[in-house]
């Protein structure tokens, strides 16, 4: 009996152990399942966090890239602009330097030409004076003879060629001759038109008028001036210094209107004026 009781006790103890072990195993399995579920949830949350973080990181990176590109673009634009300005500055400096060099070369050429022209003008002046002196000598030997018209007209005018009115629409062409006349003590005024010449003759006291023929587009404007002088009774001798063509075309008519002389040669003009001065001094 006791053996049965003891066996029962051992049997119950083993059964309880089995039950305890089974219960323990059930609890463990539940714990494992719950832990696994916890891990899965943690993994999901971690993955969601990583995905959100990665998206934010991509956004930040993209924003940084865009910002860097903008900065680089601005820097590149600024650098390019500075380079363009520098290139333009150097180019302008080179161009200005080249222009200055060319201008200086032109100025040197002009100075050289002016110097040469001055030397030539001095030589021309010397030659003209020699020619006029030679002509005066020849005219003195010939008794101061001229053609009949010129002689008759000159005899009608007592000329004191101390002040001359030179009528020419291009007075600069006569600059050197005027300088010669000034050196000879002759005051020379200029007029560029017939109307202006008449005004000056009415206001001033002139001893001689030197006129060209073709003036301001009018082929016989010198002859018109002579006729105006006669019409207004302005007692002043008129001498024509004109082209060979005008001289051959209007020579007879100007002498008929009372001109004292007409020539196309500078030496003849200077020599004639000097003879007038000499005749006056005599």
Coordinates of C-alpha atoms in Angstrom, one line a residue, residues 89-254:
X89 CA 40.1 97.2 -71.0
X90 CA 43.3 95.8 -72.4
X91 CA 41.9 95.9 -75.9
X92 CA 40.8 99.5 -75.5
X93 CA 44.2 100.4 -74.1
X94 CA 45.9 98.7 -77.0
X95 CA 43.6 100.4 -79.5
X96 CA 44.1 103.8 -77.9
X97 CA 47.9 103.3 -77.8
X98 CA 47.8 102.3 -81.5
X99 CA 45.7 105.4 -82.3
X100 CA 48.0 107.7 -80.4
X101 CA 51.0 106.2 -82.2
X102 CA 49.2 106.7 -85.6
X103 CA 48.2 110.2 -84.7
X104 CA 51.7 111.0 -83.6
X105 CA 53.1 109.6 -86.9
X106 CA 50.5 111.7 -88.8
X107 CA 51.4 114.7 -86.8
X108 CA 55.1 114.2 -87.5
X109 CA 54.3 113.8 -91.1
X110 CA 52.3 117.0 -91.1
X111 CA 55.0 118.8 -89.3
X112 CA 57.6 117.5 -91.8
X113 CA 55.3 118.5 -94.7
X114 CA 54.7 122.0 -93.3
X115 CA 58.4 122.5 -92.8
X116 CA 59.0 121.4 -96.4
X117 CA 56.2 123.7 -97.6
X118 CA 57.6 126.6 -95.6
X119 CA 61.0 126.0 -97.2
X120 CA 59.4 125.8 -100.6
X121 CA 57.4 128.9 -100.0
X122 CA 60.5 130.8 -99.0
X123 CA 62.2 129.6 -102.1
X124 CA 59.1 130.6 -104.2
X125 CA 59.1 134.0 -102.5
X126 CA 62.8 134.4 -103.4
X127 CA 62.2 133.3 -107.0
X128 CA 59.2 135.6 -107.3
X129 CA 61.1 138.6 -106.0
X130 CA 64.0 137.8 -108.4
X131 CA 61.6 137.5 -111.3
X132 CA 59.7 140.7 -110.4
X133 CA 63.0 142.5 -110.0
X134 CA 64.2 141.1 -113.4
X135 CA 60.9 142.1 -115.0
X136 CA 61.2 145.6 -113.6
X137 CA 64.7 145.9 -115.0
X138 CA 63.5 144.8 -118.4
X139 CA 60.5 147.1 -118.3
X140 CA 62.8 150.0 -117.3
X141 CA 65.1 149.3 -120.3
X142 CA 62.0 149.1 -122.6
X143 CA 60.7 152.4 -121.2
X144 CA 57.9 150.7 -119.3
X145 CA 56.1 149.9 -122.5
X146 CA 52.8 147.9 -122.3
X147 CA 50.1 147.2 -124.8
X148 CA 48.0 150.2 -125.9
X149 CA 44.9 149.4 -123.9
X150 CA 46.9 149.0 -120.7
X151 CA 49.0 152.1 -121.3
X152 CA 45.9 154.2 -122.0
X153 CA 44.0 153.0 -119.0
X154 CA 47.1 153.4 -116.7
X155 CA 47.5 157.0 -117.8
X156 CA 44.0 157.7 -116.6
X157 CA 44.8 156.6 -113.1
X158 CA 47.3 158.1 -110.7
X159 CA 47.8 155.0 -108.6
X160 CA 49.1 155.1 -105.0
X161 CA 49.1 151.4 -104.3
X162 CA 49.5 151.7 -100.5
X163 CA 46.3 149.9 -99.7
X164 CA 44.9 147.1 -101.9
X165 CA 41.5 145.3 -101.9
X166 CA 41.9 141.7 -103.1
X167 CA 38.6 140.2 -104.2
X168 CA 38.7 136.4 -104.4
X169 CA 36.3 133.7 -103.2
X170 CA 39.4 131.6 -102.1
X171 CA 41.6 134.2 -100.5
X172 CA 43.8 131.5 -98.9
X173 CA 45.1 130.7 -102.4
X174 CA 46.8 134.1 -102.5
X175 CA 48.3 133.9 -99.0
X176 CA 52.0 133.9 -100.1
X177 CA 51.5 136.7 -102.6
X178 CA 49.7 138.8 -100.0
X179 CA 52.6 138.2 -97.6
X180 CA 55.0 139.5 -100.3
X181 CA 52.8 142.6 -100.8
X182 CA 52.8 143.1 -97.1
X183 CA 56.6 142.9 -96.9
X184 CA 56.6 145.5 -99.6
X185 CA 54.6 147.8 -97.4
X186 CA 51.3 147.3 -99.1
X187 CA 48.2 146.8 -96.8
X188 CA 46.0 144.1 -98.3
X189 CA 42.4 143.6 -97.4
X190 CA 40.3 140.7 -98.8
X191 CA 36.7 140.3 -99.9
X192 CA 35.1 137.1 -101.1
X193 CA 32.2 138.5 -103.1
X194 CA 31.3 141.4 -105.4
X195 CA 28.7 142.8 -103.0
X196 CA 31.2 142.7 -100.1
X197 CA 33.9 144.3 -102.2
X198 CA 31.5 147.2 -103.1
X199 CA 30.7 147.7 -99.5
X200 CA 34.4 147.9 -98.5
X201 CA 35.2 150.2 -101.4
X202 CA 32.4 152.6 -100.3
X203 CA 33.6 152.6 -96.8
X204 CA 37.4 152.5 -97.3
X205 CA 40.0 154.4 -99.3
X206 CA 41.7 151.9 -101.5
X207 CA 44.5 152.6 -104.1
X208 CA 44.1 149.4 -106.1
X209 CA 41.6 146.5 -106.6
X210 CA 43.0 143.0 -107.5
X211 CA 40.2 140.7 -108.6
X212 CA 39.8 137.2 -109.9
X213 CA 37.2 136.5 -112.7
X214 CA 35.3 133.3 -112.0
X215 CA 33.9 133.7 -108.5
X216 CA 31.3 131.9 -106.5
X217 CA 30.1 130.0 -109.5
X218 CA 29.8 133.1 -111.7
X219 CA 32.3 132.9 -114.6
X220 CA 32.4 136.7 -115.2
X221 CA 31.9 137.9 -111.6
X222 CA 35.1 139.9 -111.8
X223 CA 33.7 141.8 -114.9
X224 CA 30.5 142.4 -113.0
X225 CA 32.5 143.9 -110.1
X226 CA 34.3 146.2 -112.6
X227 CA 31.0 147.4 -114.1
X228 CA 29.6 148.0 -110.6
X229 CA 32.7 150.1 -109.7
X230 CA 32.2 152.2 -112.9
X231 CA 28.5 152.5 -112.3
X232 CA 28.9 153.8 -108.7
X233 CA 31.8 156.1 -109.9
X234 CA 34.3 154.5 -107.5
X235 CA 37.6 155.9 -108.7
X236 CA 39.9 153.0 -108.1
X237 CA 42.0 151.2 -110.6
X238 CA 41.2 147.5 -111.1
X239 CA 43.7 144.7 -111.9
X240 CA 42.7 141.2 -112.7
X241 CA 44.6 138.1 -111.6
X242 CA 42.9 135.1 -113.1
X243 CA 43.3 131.9 -115.1
X244 CA 44.6 131.7 -118.6
X245 CA 41.1 130.7 -119.9
X246 CA 39.4 133.7 -118.3
X247 CA 42.2 136.0 -119.4
X248 CA 41.9 134.9 -123.0
X249 CA 38.0 135.1 -122.9
X250 CA 37.5 138.4 -121.0
X251 CA 40.8 140.3 -121.7
X252 CA 39.4 142.7 -124.4
X253 CA 36.2 143.3 -122.4
X254 CA 37.9 144.2 -119.1

